[in-house]
Amino acid sequence: MTTREHDASVYEQMQESNEFQELKRRFRAWTFPMTVAFLAWYLLYVVMSGWARDFMAIKLLGDINVGLVFGLLQFVSTFLIAWAYARHAEKKLDPIADKLRHEVEERSK
């Protein structure tokens, strides 16, 4: 058996393991809903900018209007999602991923 064939079988075995499936499940359970939520929030901003111009033009403080606040909140929400994902990954994903990586490294020696 060549090294290439051996490595492929190790990765295939790992991919079929329950731990790897759990890692994928945890990743998807967080990222898919968060992606949908963010895209819905972004689409709301775009739609409101195009079809609710009067609402978006309401001045809140000086020249700051609702549209500007919504636009800035897009950046805030992006950073909050990145921060929340980093926390989620550190607690729920990284321990499993580290364990799987060590197993693959041991098997492929």
Short mmCIF file of C-alpha atoms in Angstrom, two decimals:
data_model
loop_
_atom_site.label_atom_id
_atom_site.label_comp_id
_atom_site.label_asym_id
_atom_site.label_seq_id
_atom_site.Cartn_x
_atom_site.Cartn_y
_atom_site.Cartn_z
CA MET A 1 0.00 0.00 0.00
CA THR A 2 1.44 3.36 -0.94
CA THR A 3 1.47 6.37 1.35
CA ARG A 4 -1.12 8.11 -0.80
CA GLU A 5 -3.50 5.15 -0.55
CA HIS A 6 -2.86 4.87 3.18
CA ASP A 7 -3.55 8.59 3.78
CA ALA A 8 -6.75 8.45 1.75
CA SER A 9 -8.06 5.53 3.78
CA VAL A 10 -7.24 7.30 7.06
CA TYR A 11 -9.16 10.39 5.97
CA GLU A 12 -12.05 8.34 4.68
CA GLN A 13 -12.25 6.44 7.95
CA MET A 14 -12.14 9.68 9.90
CA GLN A 15 -14.87 11.19 7.77
CA GLU A 16 -17.13 8.23 8.54
CA SER A 17 -16.52 8.42 12.30
CA ASN A 18 -19.24 9.52 14.69
CA GLU A 19 -17.05 12.30 16.07
CA PHE A 20 -16.51 13.81 12.63
CA GLN A 21 -20.24 13.62 11.92
CA GLU A 22 -20.90 15.37 15.24
CA LEU A 23 -18.39 18.07 14.35
CA LYS A 24 -20.16 18.67 11.03
CA ARG A 25 -23.56 18.70 12.76
CA ARG A 26 -22.44 21.27 15.32
CA PHE A 27 -20.87 23.46 12.64
CA ARG A 28 -23.95 23.38 10.44
CA ALA A 29 -26.38 23.83 13.33
CA TRP A 30 -24.74 27.18 14.11
CA THR A 31 -23.63 28.51 10.75
CA PHE A 32 -26.68 27.80 8.60
CA PRO A 33 -29.22 29.60 10.84
CA MET A 34 -26.81 32.46 11.47
CA THR A 35 -26.16 32.84 7.75
CA VAL A 36 -29.88 32.91 7.00
CA ALA A 37 -30.47 35.46 9.78
CA PHE A 38 -27.67 37.73 8.55
CA LEU A 39 -28.77 37.53 4.91
CA ALA A 40 -32.36 38.32 5.94
CA TRP A 41 -31.10 41.32 7.95
CA TYR A 42 -29.01 42.50 5.00
CA LEU A 43 -31.90 42.00 2.56
CA LEU A 44 -34.14 44.03 4.88
CA TYR A 45 -31.63 46.87 4.72
CA VAL A 46 -31.45 46.72 0.92
CA VAL A 47 -35.23 46.51 0.52
CA MET A 48 -35.83 49.33 2.98
CA SER A 49 -33.24 51.47 1.18
CA GLY A 50 -34.99 50.91 -2.13
CA TRP A 51 -38.66 50.95 -1.21
CA ALA A 52 -39.00 52.68 2.17
CA ARG A 53 -37.00 55.78 1.38
CA ASP A 54 -39.17 58.06 3.48
CA PHE A 55 -38.64 55.88 6.54
CA MET A 56 -34.90 55.54 5.91
CA ALA A 57 -34.61 59.32 5.51
CA ILE A 58 -36.06 60.09 8.94
CA LYS A 59 -33.48 62.20 10.77
CA LEU A 60 -32.60 60.96 14.22
CA LEU A 61 -29.86 63.33 15.32
CA GLY A 62 -28.60 66.16 13.13
CA ASP A 63 -27.78 64.68 9.73
CA ILE A 64 -27.86 61.10 11.03
CA ASN A 65 -30.85 59.28 9.62
CA VAL A 66 -32.36 55.80 9.97
CA GLY A 67 -30.62 54.58 6.79
CA LEU A 68 -27.20 55.54 8.11
CA VAL A 69 -27.89 53.81 11.42
CA PHE A 70 -29.08 50.66 9.62
CA GLY A 71 -25.95 50.74 7.45
CA LEU A 72 -23.65 51.06 10.45
CA LEU A 73 -25.53 48.27 12.19
CA GLN A 74 -24.59 46.01 9.27
CA PHE A 75 -20.95 46.39 10.31
CA VAL A 76 -21.78 45.91 13.98
CA SER A 77 -23.75 42.75 13.27
CA THR A 78 -20.92 41.37 11.12
CA PHE A 79 -18.40 41.81 13.94
CA LEU A 80 -20.84 40.39 16.51
CA ILE A 81 -21.41 37.30 14.38
CA ALA A 82 -17.66 36.81 13.93
CA TRP A 83 -17.13 37.17 17.69
CA ALA A 84 -20.01 34.79 18.49
CA TYR A 85 -18.70 32.23 15.99
CA ALA A 86 -15.22 32.38 17.50
CA ARG A 87 -16.69 31.67 20.94
CA HIS A 88 -18.86 28.87 19.57
CA ALA A 89 -15.93 27.29 17.72
CA GLU A 90 -13.66 27.52 20.75
CA LYS A 91 -16.17 25.80 23.02
CA LYS A 92 -17.99 23.37 20.73
CA LEU A 93 -15.88 22.71 17.63
CA ASP A 94 -12.20 23.07 18.46
CA PRO A 95 -12.02 20.31 21.10
CA ILE A 96 -13.47 17.75 18.67
CA ALA A 97 -11.39 19.03 15.75
CA ASP A 98 -8.19 18.88 17.81
CA LYS A 99 -8.94 15.32 18.88
CA LEU A 100 -9.65 14.26 15.30
CA ARG A 101 -6.49 15.97 14.03
CA HIS A 102 -4.36 14.13 16.60
CA GLU A 103 -5.96 10.83 15.61
CA VAL A 104 -5.28 11.42 11.93
CA GLU A 105 -1.68 12.41 12.67
CA GLU A 106 -1.17 9.24 14.72
CA ARG A 107 -2.72 6.97 12.10
CA SER A 108 -0.78 8.48 9.21
CA LYS A 109 2.66 8.05 10.79
#
